Amino acid sequence: MNGTTARRVALAIAAATALTGITACGSSDGSDNDSKGSSGKGGGGGLGVSPIAALRTIEKSTDKADSARVESETTMGSVMSMKASGALGWEDGLTGNMTITYTGGQLAETMRQTGSTSMEARYLPDAYYAKMGEQFAAQADGKHWVKYAYDDLERIGGGSGAYMKDAMQNSTPHQSVKMLLASGDVKKVGEEKVRGVNTTRYSGTVDVAALAEKSSGLSASQLADMKRQLEQAGVTTETVDIWVNDENLLVKKVEKGQMKTGALSATAYYSDYGTEVSAEEPPASDTADFKDLMNRQPAT
C-alpha cells in the first residue's frame, strides 16, 4: 500500500478516534439510573449546597453508572473538526460503538483522500478499532478495520501516548466532575434548560498538565514527556462546564481551550443512561494492525 497515505491515515485516525473516546467518555459525566440506586433528586442543584459538596454527590452517583448514549462535536483548531454519535459503556473498561464524521480541517482532507469522511469506531478495553472505506481496504490487502492496541499507542506516542492509554483504559464518564473538583476553581453558575430539561450548571478552569499528574498513574518521565508535548501544542488550561439534571445525571459538557493551531472546543450531550452496549472485536481476517502499518513505513 502507499506508504505516505498509510502513515498519515494511521496516525490521523489514531489521534482522532482516541480523542473522541476521551471527549465522549473520559472527560464527561454520567450517573446511575433509578434501578441502580442513584443518590436522589436535587443533589446536582439543591439550593444552599456548596458547589464542591454538590459535585462530590454527583461523582458518587455517576461512578455507579454503566452506559449512556452520546452525541458530541469536537474542534481542534485547523487540525480537525468532527461529530460523533453512539453508545458507550464503562462498567469494565471503555466499550461501545461510535460513528465519527470528519467535518473540517486537515484531517477531513486526509480522510477524503482515502475515499470517506465517516467511519465506525469500536471500543474494547484493550484496543479500539476504526472501520475505513473501500478505497483504504483496496490499499490494505482488502482489510477494512485498523486495530489500535493501547500498549502500541503508548510505545509509539511517548508521554502523550501513555496518557492516552491511561485515559482510554481507566477513565469513566464522571471524569469531568473530577476535573472540576481537582481544579480548585469551580462555581455554580445557575439554573438552565438543556434540550428542554431543567439543569444546574457548574464551571471551572483546569490546569491540563497538573490534572494529568493528579489523575493518572504515569511515571515522572512520562509526565515530563507529555507536558512538553502539551506545551508544544500550546495547551495550558481548559475551561470545563457541566449541566446536571435533578437526578444527578450529566446531560451536557463543554470543554474549551487554546492550541497553537487555534481554538480547542468539545461539546457532548448524554442521554438514555443504562442503555445496552455491546462491542465485538472485528474479524481478524478483515483487520490490519496499526503497529504493522507503522512498521511498513520508512523512518521519518
CSV table of C-alpha atoms in Angstrom, one decimal:
chain,number,residue,atom,x,y,z
A,1,MET,CA,0.0,0.0,0.0
A,2,ASN,CA,1.1,3.6,-0.4
A,3,GLY,CA,3.4,4.4,2.4
A,4,THR,CA,2.7,8.0,2.8
A,5,THR,CA,-1.1,7.5,2.8
A,6,ALA,CA,-0.9,4.6,5.2
A,7,ARG,CA,1.2,6.6,7.6
A,8,ARG,CA,-0.8,9.7,7.5
A,9,VAL,CA,-4.1,7.9,7.8
A,10,ALA,CA,-3.0,5.6,10.6
A,11,LEU,CA,-1.6,8.5,12.7
A,12,ALA,CA,-4.7,10.7,12.0
A,13,ILE,CA,-7.2,8.1,12.8
A,14,ALA,CA,-5.4,7.0,16.0
A,15,ALA,CA,-5.3,10.6,17.3
A,16,ALA,CA,-8.8,11.5,16.3
A,17,THR,CA,-10.5,8.3,17.4
A,18,ALA,CA,-8.8,8.3,20.7
A,19,LEU,CA,-9.6,12.0,21.2
A,20,THR,CA,-13.3,11.2,20.5
A,21,GLY,CA,-13.2,8.5,23.1
A,22,ILE,CA,-11.7,10.7,25.7
A,23,THR,CA,-14.1,13.6,24.9
A,24,ALA,CA,-17.1,11.4,24.9
A,25,CYS,CA,-16.3,9.4,27.9
A,26,GLY,CA,-13.1,10.2,29.8
A,27,SER,CA,-14.0,13.9,30.1
A,28,SER,CA,-17.7,13.5,30.7
A,29,ASP,CA,-20.1,12.6,33.4
A,30,GLY,CA,-22.9,10.2,33.8
A,31,SER,CA,-24.9,8.9,36.7
A,32,ASP,CA,-26.9,5.9,37.9
A,33,ASN,CA,-30.4,5.2,36.8
A,34,ASP,CA,-33.2,4.8,39.4
A,35,SER,CA,-33.0,1.0,39.3
A,36,LYS,CA,-29.4,1.1,40.5
A,37,GLY,CA,-29.8,3.4,43.4
A,38,SER,CA,-28.9,6.9,42.3
A,39,SER,CA,-28.3,9.4,45.1
A,40,GLY,CA,-31.6,11.1,44.6
A,41,LYS,CA,-33.1,14.2,43.1
A,42,GLY,CA,-31.8,17.6,43.8
A,43,GLY,CA,-28.1,16.6,44.5
A,44,GLY,CA,-26.9,18.4,41.5
A,45,GLY,CA,-28.6,21.7,42.1
A,46,GLY,CA,-30.1,22.0,45.5
A,47,LEU,CA,-30.3,25.4,47.0
A,48,GLY,CA,-27.8,26.0,49.8
A,49,VAL,CA,-25.5,23.2,48.7
A,50,SER,CA,-21.9,24.3,48.0
A,51,PRO,CA,-20.5,23.5,44.5
A,52,ILE,CA,-17.9,21.2,46.0
A,53,ALA,CA,-20.4,19.2,48.0
A,54,ALA,CA,-22.8,19.0,45.1
A,55,LEU,CA,-20.0,17.7,42.8
A,56,ARG,CA,-19.0,15.1,45.3
A,57,THR,CA,-22.6,13.8,45.4
A,58,ILE,CA,-22.7,13.8,41.6
A,59,GLU,CA,-19.4,12.0,41.4
A,60,LYS,CA,-20.6,9.2,43.7
A,61,SER,CA,-23.8,8.5,41.8
A,62,THR,CA,-22.1,8.9,38.5
A,63,ASP,CA,-19.4,6.3,39.4
A,64,LYS,CA,-22.1,3.6,39.6
A,65,ALA,CA,-23.4,4.2,36.0
A,66,ASP,CA,-22.8,1.7,33.3
A,67,SER,CA,-23.6,3.3,29.9
A,68,ALA,CA,-25.2,6.2,28.0
A,69,ARG,CA,-25.9,7.4,24.5
A,70,VAL,CA,-23.5,10.2,23.4
A,71,GLU,CA,-23.6,13.0,20.8
A,72,SER,CA,-20.5,15.2,20.5
A,73,GLU,CA,-18.8,17.8,18.4
A,74,THR,CA,-15.1,18.5,18.6
A,75,THR,CA,-12.9,21.1,17.0
A,76,MET,CA,-9.1,21.3,17.3
A,77,GLY,CA,-8.1,24.5,15.6
A,78,SER,CA,-7.2,24.0,12.0
A,79,VAL,CA,-6.3,20.3,12.5
A,80,MET,CA,-9.8,18.9,12.5
A,81,SER,CA,-13.5,19.2,13.4
A,82,MET,CA,-15.8,16.2,13.8
A,83,LYS,CA,-19.1,14.9,15.0
A,84,ALA,CA,-19.7,11.6,16.8
A,85,SER,CA,-22.7,9.7,18.0
A,86,GLY,CA,-23.3,6.3,19.5
A,87,ALA,CA,-23.4,4.5,22.9
A,88,LEU,CA,-20.6,3.8,25.3
A,89,GLY,CA,-20.3,1.6,28.4
A,90,TRP,CA,-17.7,1.9,31.2
A,91,GLU,CA,-18.5,-0.8,33.7
A,92,ASP,CA,-15.4,-2.9,32.9
A,93,GLY,CA,-13.2,-0.7,30.7
A,94,LEU,CA,-14.4,1.5,27.9
A,95,THR,CA,-16.6,-0.3,25.4
A,96,GLY,CA,-19.1,0.7,22.7
A,97,ASN,CA,-19.6,1.9,19.2
A,98,MET,CA,-19.4,5.4,17.8
A,99,THR,CA,-20.0,6.8,14.3
A,100,ILE,CA,-17.5,9.6,13.6
A,101,THR,CA,-17.8,12.1,10.8
A,102,TYR,CA,-15.0,14.5,10.0
A,103,THR,CA,-16.4,17.8,9.0
A,104,GLY,CA,-13.4,20.1,8.5
A,105,GLY,CA,-9.7,20.8,9.0
A,106,GLN,CA,-6.6,19.0,7.8
A,107,LEU,CA,-7.8,15.6,9.0
A,108,ALA,CA,-11.0,15.8,7.0
A,109,GLU,CA,-9.0,16.4,3.8
A,110,THR,CA,-6.8,13.5,4.6
A,111,MET,CA,-9.8,11.3,5.1
A,112,ARG,CA,-11.3,12.4,1.7
A,113,GLN,CA,-8.1,11.1,0.1
A,114,THR,CA,-9.0,7.7,1.5
A,115,GLY,CA,-12.5,7.9,0.0
A,116,SER,CA,-14.5,8.5,3.1
A,117,THR,CA,-15.1,11.2,5.7
A,118,SER,CA,-17.1,8.9,8.1
A,119,MET,CA,-16.1,5.8,9.9
A,120,GLU,CA,-17.2,3.4,12.7
A,121,ALA,CA,-15.1,3.3,15.8
A,122,ARG,CA,-15.4,0.2,18.1
A,123,TYR,CA,-14.0,0.4,21.6
A,124,LEU,CA,-12.8,-2.6,23.7
A,125,PRO,CA,-10.9,-2.5,27.0
A,126,ASP,CA,-7.5,-3.2,25.5
A,127,ALA,CA,-7.8,-1.6,22.0
A,128,TYR,CA,-10.1,0.3,19.7
A,129,TYR,CA,-10.9,-0.4,16.0
A,130,ALA,CA,-11.6,2.0,13.1
A,131,LYS,CA,-13.5,0.8,10.1
A,132,MET,CA,-12.2,2.5,7.0
A,133,GLY,CA,-13.7,2.9,3.5
A,134,GLU,CA,-13.3,0.7,0.4
A,135,GLN,CA,-10.5,2.8,-1.0
A,136,PHE,CA,-8.4,2.2,2.1
A,137,ALA,CA,-9.2,-1.5,2.0
A,138,ALA,CA,-8.0,-1.7,-1.5
A,139,GLN,CA,-4.6,-0.5,-0.3
A,140,ALA,CA,-4.6,-2.6,2.8
A,141,ASP,CA,-4.9,-6.1,1.4
A,142,GLY,CA,-8.7,-5.9,1.4
A,143,LYS,CA,-8.9,-5.2,5.2
A,144,HIS,CA,-11.4,-2.6,6.3
A,145,TRP,CA,-10.6,-2.4,10.0
A,146,VAL,CA,-7.5,-0.9,11.7
A,147,LYS,CA,-6.7,-2.1,15.2
A,148,TYR,CA,-5.1,0.4,17.7
A,149,ALA,CA,-3.8,-1.5,20.8
A,150,TYR,CA,-3.4,0.9,23.7
A,151,ASP,CA,0.0,-0.6,24.5
A,152,ASP,CA,1.2,0.1,21.0
A,153,LEU,CA,0.0,3.7,21.2
A,154,GLU,CA,2.0,4.1,24.4
A,155,ARG,CA,5.1,2.8,22.8
A,156,ILE,CA,4.8,4.9,19.7
A,157,GLY,CA,3.4,8.1,21.2
A,158,GLY,CA,5.7,8.6,24.2
A,159,GLY,CA,4.3,10.5,27.1
A,160,SER,CA,1.2,11.6,25.2
A,161,GLY,CA,0.6,8.0,24.1
A,162,ALA,CA,0.9,6.8,27.7
A,163,TYR,CA,-1.6,9.4,28.8
A,164,MET,CA,-3.9,8.4,26.0
A,165,LYS,CA,-3.6,4.7,27.0
A,166,ASP,CA,-4.3,5.6,30.7
A,167,ALA,CA,-7.3,7.7,29.8
A,168,MET,CA,-8.8,5.2,27.4
A,169,GLN,CA,-8.4,2.3,29.8
A,170,ASN,CA,-9.2,3.9,33.2
A,171,SER,CA,-11.4,7.0,32.6
A,172,THR,CA,-15.1,6.9,33.5
A,173,PRO,CA,-17.8,9.4,32.5
A,174,HIS,CA,-17.6,11.2,35.8
A,175,GLN,CA,-14.1,12.5,35.0
A,176,SER,CA,-15.4,15.9,34.1
A,177,VAL,CA,-16.7,16.1,37.7
A,178,LYS,CA,-13.2,15.1,39.0
A,179,MET,CA,-11.6,17.7,36.7
A,180,LEU,CA,-13.7,20.4,38.3
A,181,LEU,CA,-13.0,19.1,41.8
A,182,ALA,CA,-9.3,19.0,41.0
A,183,SER,CA,-9.3,22.5,39.6
A,184,GLY,CA,-10.0,24.2,42.9
A,185,ASP,CA,-11.8,26.8,40.9
A,186,VAL,CA,-15.4,25.7,40.5
A,187,LYS,CA,-18.6,27.7,40.8
A,188,LYS,CA,-22.3,27.1,40.4
A,189,VAL,CA,-23.4,29.3,37.5
A,190,GLY,CA,-27.1,28.8,37.9
A,191,GLU,CA,-30.2,27.0,36.6
A,192,GLU,CA,-30.6,26.5,32.9
A,193,LYS,CA,-32.6,24.4,30.4
A,194,VAL,CA,-30.8,21.9,28.1
A,195,ARG,CA,-32.9,20.4,25.4
A,196,GLY,CA,-36.0,21.0,27.5
A,197,VAL,CA,-34.5,19.6,30.7
A,198,ASN,CA,-34.0,21.7,33.9
A,199,THR,CA,-30.3,21.6,34.8
A,200,THR,CA,-27.8,23.1,37.1
A,201,ARG,CA,-24.6,24.4,35.5
A,202,TYR,CA,-21.1,24.3,37.1
A,203,SER,CA,-18.0,25.9,35.7
A,204,GLY,CA,-14.3,25.8,36.4
A,205,THR,CA,-10.8,26.2,35.0
A,206,VAL,CA,-8.4,23.2,34.8
A,207,ASP,CA,-4.6,23.2,34.5
A,208,VAL,CA,-4.1,20.4,32.0
A,209,ALA,CA,-0.6,19.3,33.0
A,210,ALA,CA,-1.4,19.4,36.7
A,211,LEU,CA,-4.6,17.5,36.2
A,212,ALA,CA,-2.8,14.7,34.4
A,213,GLU,CA,-0.4,14.4,37.3
A,214,LYS,CA,-3.2,14.2,39.8
A,215,SER,CA,-5.5,11.8,37.9
A,216,SER,CA,-3.1,9.3,36.3
A,217,GLY,CA,-0.5,6.7,37.4
A,218,LEU,CA,2.1,7.9,34.9
A,219,SER,CA,5.8,7.8,35.7
A,220,ALA,CA,7.8,11.1,36.2
A,221,SER,CA,9.5,10.7,32.8
A,222,GLN,CA,6.1,10.0,31.1
A,223,LEU,CA,4.6,13.1,32.7
A,224,ALA,CA,7.6,15.2,31.7
A,225,ASP,CA,7.3,14.0,28.1
A,226,MET,CA,3.6,14.6,28.0
A,227,LYS,CA,3.9,18.1,29.5
A,228,ARG,CA,6.5,19.0,26.8
A,229,GLN,CA,4.1,17.9,24.1
A,230,LEU,CA,1.2,19.8,25.7
A,231,GLU,CA,3.4,22.9,25.7
A,232,GLN,CA,4.4,22.4,22.1
A,233,ALA,CA,0.7,22.2,21.2
A,234,GLY,CA,0.1,25.4,23.1
A,235,VAL,CA,-2.5,23.8,25.5
A,236,THR,CA,-2.0,25.0,29.1
A,237,THR,CA,-5.5,25.4,30.6
A,238,GLU,CA,-9.1,24.3,29.8
A,239,THR,CA,-12.4,25.6,31.0
A,240,VAL,CA,-15.0,22.9,31.8
A,241,ASP,CA,-18.7,23.4,32.1
A,242,ILE,CA,-21.2,20.7,33.0
A,243,TRP,CA,-25.0,20.7,33.2
A,244,VAL,CA,-26.6,18.2,35.6
A,245,ASN,CA,-30.3,17.3,35.9
A,246,ASP,CA,-32.2,16.9,39.2
A,247,GLU,CA,-31.3,13.2,39.3
A,248,ASN,CA,-27.6,13.9,39.3
A,249,LEU,CA,-27.2,12.8,35.6
A,250,LEU,CA,-25.0,14.9,33.4
A,251,VAL,CA,-26.8,16.0,30.2
A,252,LYS,CA,-24.2,18.3,28.7
A,253,LYS,CA,-20.5,19.0,28.9
A,254,VAL,CA,-18.4,21.7,27.2
A,255,GLU,CA,-14.6,22.0,27.3
A,256,LYS,CA,-12.7,24.9,25.8
A,257,GLY,CA,-9.0,25.8,25.4
A,258,GLN,CA,-6.5,27.2,23.1
A,259,MET,CA,-3.9,25.5,20.9
A,260,LYS,CA,-1.2,26.8,18.6
A,261,THR,CA,-3.4,25.6,15.7
A,262,GLY,CA,-6.4,27.5,17.1
A,263,ALA,CA,-9.3,27.0,19.5
A,264,LEU,CA,-10.0,23.7,21.1
A,265,SER,CA,-13.7,23.1,21.8
A,266,ALA,CA,-15.6,19.9,22.7
A,267,THR,CA,-19.3,19.7,23.4
A,268,ALA,CA,-21.2,16.5,24.4
A,269,TYR,CA,-24.7,15.5,25.2
A,270,TYR,CA,-25.7,12.4,27.2
A,271,SER,CA,-29.0,10.6,27.4
A,272,ASP,CA,-30.5,7.1,27.9
A,273,TYR,CA,-28.4,6.1,30.8
A,274,GLY,CA,-28.3,2.3,31.3
A,275,THR,CA,-28.7,1.6,27.6
A,276,GLU,CA,-27.5,-1.8,26.4
A,277,VAL,CA,-24.0,-1.6,24.9
A,278,SER,CA,-22.1,-4.3,23.1
A,279,ALA,CA,-18.9,-4.3,21.1
A,280,GLU,CA,-17.2,-7.2,19.5
A,281,GLU,CA,-13.7,-7.5,18.1
A,282,PRO,CA,-13.9,-7.3,14.2
A,283,PRO,CA,-12.8,-10.5,12.3
A,284,ALA,CA,-9.1,-10.9,12.3
A,285,SER,CA,-9.2,-11.6,8.5
A,286,ASP,CA,-10.6,-8.1,8.0
A,287,THR,CA,-8.4,-6.3,10.4
A,288,ALA,CA,-5.0,-4.6,9.9
A,289,ASP,CA,-2.8,-3.8,12.9
A,290,PHE,CA,-1.7,-0.2,13.4
A,291,LYS,CA,1.6,-1.4,14.6
A,292,ASP,CA,2.2,-3.4,11.5
A,293,LEU,CA,1.2,-0.5,9.3
A,294,MET,CA,3.7,1.7,11.0
A,295,ASN,CA,6.4,-0.8,10.7
A,296,ARG,CA,5.9,-0.8,6.9
A,297,GLN,CA,6.7,2.9,6.7
A,298,PRO,CA,10.3,4.3,6.3
A,299,ALA,CA,11.6,6.1,9.3
A,300,THR,CA,10.9,9.9,9.0
